[in-house]
Amino acid sequence: MIHSSIKPPVKQAAFSLLELVVVIVIIGILAAVATARFGSSNSFEGRAAAAELVNRLRFAQQLAMNNTSRTIVATVTATSLDIEADGSSLSGYPFDFSSEYDVSFSTASFTYTTLGETTATTLTVTPSSGVNVCVSSAGYARLC
């Protein structure tokens, strides 16, 4: 009896050329989106600086409401914020944004009442990060 040494064909697991091309195209699209989203730090920096300005303006408003015998004035220049109580700058102020951020703001001055109210104003952030800083007549500062 003759034994045949014919073996059944071995199945090989592999990716087809089409599957590889599709994966490469998807990776390319994801890389393009990620580069556009994370490529420029200016928008993140502008948003962070605007958020810090909002926090510091809210502090000035709270200070005016807590210290009703003092006049609180917050002055925003292109690169700094000064908070004064009865004409004297608070400790740590003026705060220089240019030491931490590469942005500038439009200028404004806010005199807070004992209820925390002030003049409604919109401060622009340059370069544009898609957000501005809005201060309502109630004195509430927010990103807008």
PDB file of C-alpha atoms in Angstrom:
ATOM      1  CA  MET A   1       0.000   0.000   0.000  1.00  0.00           C
ATOM      2  CA  ILE A   2       1.347   3.317  -0.991  1.00  0.00           C
ATOM      3  CA  HIS A   3       0.967   6.115   1.457  1.00  0.00           C
ATOM      4  CA  SER A   4       0.323   9.426  -0.014  1.00  0.00           C
ATOM      5  CA  SER A   5       2.091  12.328   1.587  1.00  0.00           C
ATOM      6  CA  ILE A   6      -0.412  14.861   0.401  1.00  0.00           C
ATOM      7  CA  LYS A   7      -1.285  17.210   3.190  1.00  0.00           C
ATOM      8  CA  PRO A   8      -4.384  19.320   3.282  1.00  0.00           C
ATOM      9  CA  PRO A   9      -3.754  22.998   2.485  1.00  0.00           C
ATOM     10  CA  VAL A  10      -2.846  25.066   5.523  1.00  0.00           C
ATOM     11  CA  LYS A  11      -5.034  28.083   6.180  1.00  0.00           C
ATOM     12  CA  GLN A  12      -3.012  31.210   6.704  1.00  0.00           C
ATOM     13  CA  ALA A  13      -4.458  34.054   8.716  1.00  0.00           C
ATOM     14  CA  ALA A  14      -3.503  37.436   7.264  1.00  0.00           C
ATOM     15  CA  PHE A  15      -4.899  40.822   6.363  1.00  0.00           C
ATOM     16  CA  SER A  16      -5.898  41.514   2.822  1.00  0.00           C
ATOM     17  CA  LEU A  17      -4.450  44.471   0.964  1.00  0.00           C
ATOM     18  CA  LEU A  18      -7.839  46.199   1.072  1.00  0.00           C
ATOM     19  CA  GLU A  19      -8.018  45.948   4.867  1.00  0.00           C
ATOM     20  CA  LEU A  20      -4.536  47.420   5.223  1.00  0.00           C
ATOM     21  CA  VAL A  21      -5.381  50.346   2.918  1.00  0.00           C
ATOM     22  CA  VAL A  22      -8.583  51.082   4.858  1.00  0.00           C
ATOM     23  CA  VAL A  23      -6.702  51.107   8.172  1.00  0.00           C
ATOM     24  CA  ILE A  24      -4.029  53.441   6.763  1.00  0.00           C
ATOM     25  CA  VAL A  25      -6.713  55.833   5.462  1.00  0.00           C
ATOM     26  CA  ILE A  26      -8.481  55.879   8.852  1.00  0.00           C
ATOM     27  CA  ILE A  27      -5.197  56.564  10.672  1.00  0.00           C
ATOM     28  CA  GLY A  28      -4.471  59.398   8.224  1.00  0.00           C
ATOM     29  CA  ILE A  29      -7.865  61.000   8.845  1.00  0.00           C
ATOM     30  CA  LEU A  30      -7.434  60.742  12.621  1.00  0.00           C
ATOM     31  CA  ALA A  31      -3.945  62.270  12.388  1.00  0.00           C
ATOM     32  CA  ALA A  32      -5.255  65.196  10.321  1.00  0.00           C
ATOM     33  CA  VAL A  33      -8.053  65.873  12.815  1.00  0.00           C
ATOM     34  CA  ALA A  34      -5.696  65.614  15.795  1.00  0.00           C
ATOM     35  CA  THR A  35      -3.186  67.973  14.177  1.00  0.00           C
ATOM     36  CA  ALA A  36      -5.874  70.558  13.479  1.00  0.00           C
ATOM     37  CA  ARG A  37      -7.269  70.268  17.006  1.00  0.00           C
ATOM     38  CA  PHE A  38      -4.026  70.224  18.953  1.00  0.00           C
ATOM     39  CA  GLY A  39      -1.695  71.960  16.521  1.00  0.00           C
ATOM     40  CA  SER A  40      -2.095  75.486  17.884  1.00  0.00           C
ATOM     41  CA  SER A  41      -1.658  76.241  21.553  1.00  0.00           C
ATOM     42  CA  ASN A  42      -2.883  79.828  21.101  1.00  0.00           C
ATOM     43  CA  SER A  43      -6.545  78.854  21.399  1.00  0.00           C
ATOM     44  CA  PHE A  44      -5.894  76.886  24.587  1.00  0.00           C
ATOM     45  CA  GLU A  45      -3.714  79.636  25.982  1.00  0.00           C
ATOM     46  CA  GLY A  46      -6.331  82.292  25.211  1.00  0.00           C
ATOM     47  CA  ARG A  47      -9.073  80.263  26.831  1.00  0.00           C
ATOM     48  CA  ALA A  48      -6.932  79.605  29.925  1.00  0.00           C
ATOM     49  CA  ALA A  49      -6.048  83.297  30.273  1.00  0.00           C
ATOM     50  CA  ALA A  50      -9.710  84.286  29.865  1.00  0.00           C
ATOM     51  CA  ALA A  51     -10.744  81.739  32.507  1.00  0.00           C
ATOM     52  CA  GLU A  52      -8.135  83.110  34.902  1.00  0.00           C
ATOM     53  CA  LEU A  53      -9.377  86.663  34.288  1.00  0.00           C
ATOM     54  CA  VAL A  54     -12.942  85.512  35.034  1.00  0.00           C
ATOM     55  CA  ASN A  55     -11.820  83.936  38.322  1.00  0.00           C
ATOM     56  CA  ARG A  56      -9.970  87.063  39.388  1.00  0.00           C
ATOM     57  CA  LEU A  57     -12.884  89.358  38.477  1.00  0.00           C
ATOM     58  CA  ARG A  58     -15.218  87.134  40.510  1.00  0.00           C
ATOM     59  CA  PHE A  59     -12.787  87.484  43.412  1.00  0.00           C
ATOM     60  CA  ALA A  60     -12.996  91.285  43.096  1.00  0.00           C
ATOM     61  CA  GLN A  61     -16.806  91.091  43.101  1.00  0.00           C
ATOM     62  CA  GLN A  62     -16.847  88.875  46.210  1.00  0.00           C
ATOM     63  CA  LEU A  63     -14.387  91.187  47.917  1.00  0.00           C
ATOM     64  CA  ALA A  64     -16.692  94.156  47.265  1.00  0.00           C
ATOM     65  CA  MET A  65     -19.674  92.299  48.715  1.00  0.00           C
ATOM     66  CA  ASN A  66     -17.747  91.114  51.796  1.00  0.00           C
ATOM     67  CA  ASN A  67     -16.016  94.434  52.579  1.00  0.00           C
ATOM     68  CA  THR A  68     -18.889  96.879  52.240  1.00  0.00           C
ATOM     69  CA  SER A  69     -16.932  99.754  53.783  1.00  0.00           C
ATOM     70  CA  ARG A  70     -14.274  99.693  51.033  1.00  0.00           C
ATOM     71  CA  THR A  71     -14.412 100.707  47.378  1.00  0.00           C
ATOM     72  CA  ILE A  72     -13.175  97.884  45.136  1.00  0.00           C
ATOM     73  CA  VAL A  73     -11.951  98.725  41.628  1.00  0.00           C
ATOM     74  CA  ALA A  74     -10.684  96.156  39.116  1.00  0.00           C
ATOM     75  CA  THR A  75      -8.720  97.587  36.185  1.00  0.00           C
ATOM     76  CA  VAL A  76      -7.976  95.398  33.171  1.00  0.00           C
ATOM     77  CA  THR A  77      -5.192  96.527  30.843  1.00  0.00           C
ATOM     78  CA  ALA A  78      -3.928  94.722  27.754  1.00  0.00           C
ATOM     79  CA  THR A  79      -1.689  92.414  29.794  1.00  0.00           C
ATOM     80  CA  SER A  80      -2.579  92.839  33.470  1.00  0.00           C
ATOM     81  CA  LEU A  81      -5.307  93.093  36.085  1.00  0.00           C
ATOM     82  CA  ASP A  82      -5.099  95.353  39.128  1.00  0.00           C
ATOM     83  CA  ILE A  83      -7.544  95.087  42.027  1.00  0.00           C
ATOM     84  CA  GLU A  84      -7.556  98.052  44.373  1.00  0.00           C
ATOM     85  CA  ALA A  85      -9.288  98.527  47.709  1.00  0.00           C
ATOM     86  CA  ASP A  86      -9.696 102.225  48.560  1.00  0.00           C
ATOM     87  CA  GLY A  87      -7.007 103.154  46.019  1.00  0.00           C
ATOM     88  CA  SER A  88      -4.348 100.665  47.173  1.00  0.00           C
ATOM     89  CA  SER A  89      -3.459  97.562  45.154  1.00  0.00           C
ATOM     90  CA  LEU A  90      -4.090  94.261  46.891  1.00  0.00           C
ATOM     91  CA  SER A  91      -1.205  91.946  47.675  1.00  0.00           C
ATOM     92  CA  GLY A  92      -0.265  90.031  44.526  1.00  0.00           C
ATOM     93  CA  TYR A  93      -1.701  92.692  42.238  1.00  0.00           C
ATOM     94  CA  PRO A  94      -1.404  93.927  39.597  1.00  0.00           C
ATOM     95  CA  PHE A  95      -1.392  90.429  38.130  1.00  0.00           C
ATOM     96  CA  ASP A  96       0.683  90.277  34.938  1.00  0.00           C
ATOM     97  CA  PHE A  97      -0.933  87.911  32.428  1.00  0.00           C
ATOM     98  CA  SER A  98       1.989  88.294  30.003  1.00  0.00           C
ATOM     99  CA  SER A  99       4.257  86.386  32.411  1.00  0.00           C
ATOM    100  CA  GLU A 100       2.133  83.252  31.942  1.00  0.00           C
ATOM    101  CA  TYR A 101       0.161  83.726  28.717  1.00  0.00           C
ATOM    102  CA  ASP A 102       0.862  85.105  25.256  1.00  0.00           C
ATOM    103  CA  VAL A 103      -2.459  86.972  24.996  1.00  0.00           C
ATOM    104  CA  SER A 104      -3.856  90.438  25.520  1.00  0.00           C
ATOM    105  CA  PHE A 105      -7.245  91.808  26.568  1.00  0.00           C
ATOM    106  CA  SER A 106      -9.272  94.867  25.726  1.00  0.00           C
ATOM    107  CA  THR A 107      -9.094  97.418  28.543  1.00  0.00           C
ATOM    108  CA  ALA A 108     -11.817  98.174  31.083  1.00  0.00           C
ATOM    109  CA  SER A 109     -12.286  99.373  34.633  1.00  0.00           C
ATOM    110  CA  PHE A 110     -14.901  98.021  37.038  1.00  0.00           C
ATOM    111  CA  THR A 111     -15.993  99.776  40.233  1.00  0.00           C
ATOM    112  CA  TYR A 112     -18.034  97.316  42.282  1.00  0.00           C
ATOM    113  CA  THR A 113     -20.910  98.336  44.539  1.00  0.00           C
ATOM    114  CA  THR A 114     -21.573  96.675  47.890  1.00  0.00           C
ATOM    115  CA  LEU A 115     -24.021  94.419  46.026  1.00  0.00           C
ATOM    116  CA  GLY A 116     -21.267  93.378  43.607  1.00  0.00           C
ATOM    117  CA  GLU A 117     -22.775  95.302  40.709  1.00  0.00           C
ATOM    118  CA  THR A 118     -20.694  97.079  38.065  1.00  0.00           C
ATOM    119  CA  THR A 119     -20.797  98.231  34.446  1.00  0.00           C
ATOM    120  CA  ALA A 120     -21.691  95.560  31.879  1.00  0.00           C
ATOM    121  CA  THR A 121     -18.772  95.030  29.502  1.00  0.00           C
ATOM    122  CA  THR A 122     -17.386  92.451  27.078  1.00  0.00           C
ATOM    123  CA  LEU A 123     -13.611  92.032  27.057  1.00  0.00           C
ATOM    124  CA  THR A 124     -12.033  90.568  23.932  1.00  0.00           C
ATOM    125  CA  VAL A 125      -9.111  88.159  24.017  1.00  0.00           C
ATOM    126  CA  THR A 126      -6.341  88.497  21.401  1.00  0.00           C
ATOM    127  CA  PRO A 127      -5.426  86.272  19.625  1.00  0.00           C
ATOM    128  CA  SER A 128      -8.987  85.035  19.374  1.00  0.00           C
ATOM    129  CA  SER A 129      -9.579  81.798  21.211  1.00  0.00           C
ATOM    130  CA  GLY A 130     -13.270  81.671  20.419  1.00  0.00           C
ATOM    131  CA  VAL A 131     -14.176  83.068  23.839  1.00  0.00           C
ATOM    132  CA  ASN A 132     -14.471  86.513  25.361  1.00  0.00           C
ATOM    133  CA  VAL A 133     -14.990  87.613  28.945  1.00  0.00           C
ATOM    134  CA  CYS A 134     -18.439  89.063  29.645  1.00  0.00           C
ATOM    135  CA  VAL A 135     -19.217  90.990  32.816  1.00  0.00           C
ATOM    136  CA  SER A 136     -22.925  91.589  33.464  1.00  0.00           C
ATOM    137  CA  SER A 137     -24.376  94.632  35.212  1.00  0.00           C
ATOM    138  CA  ALA A 138     -24.883  92.340  38.215  1.00  0.00           C
ATOM    139  CA  GLY A 139     -21.075  92.017  38.291  1.00  0.00           C
ATOM    140  CA  TYR A 140     -21.003  88.368  37.268  1.00  0.00           C
ATOM    141  CA  ALA A 141     -17.987  87.543  35.065  1.00  0.00           C
ATOM    142  CA  ARG A 142     -18.147  84.573  32.696  1.00  0.00           C
ATOM    143  CA  LEU A 143     -16.711  83.205  29.463  1.00  0.00           C
ATOM    144  CA  CYS A 144     -18.910  84.063  26.489  1.00  0.00           C
TER     145      CYS A 144
END
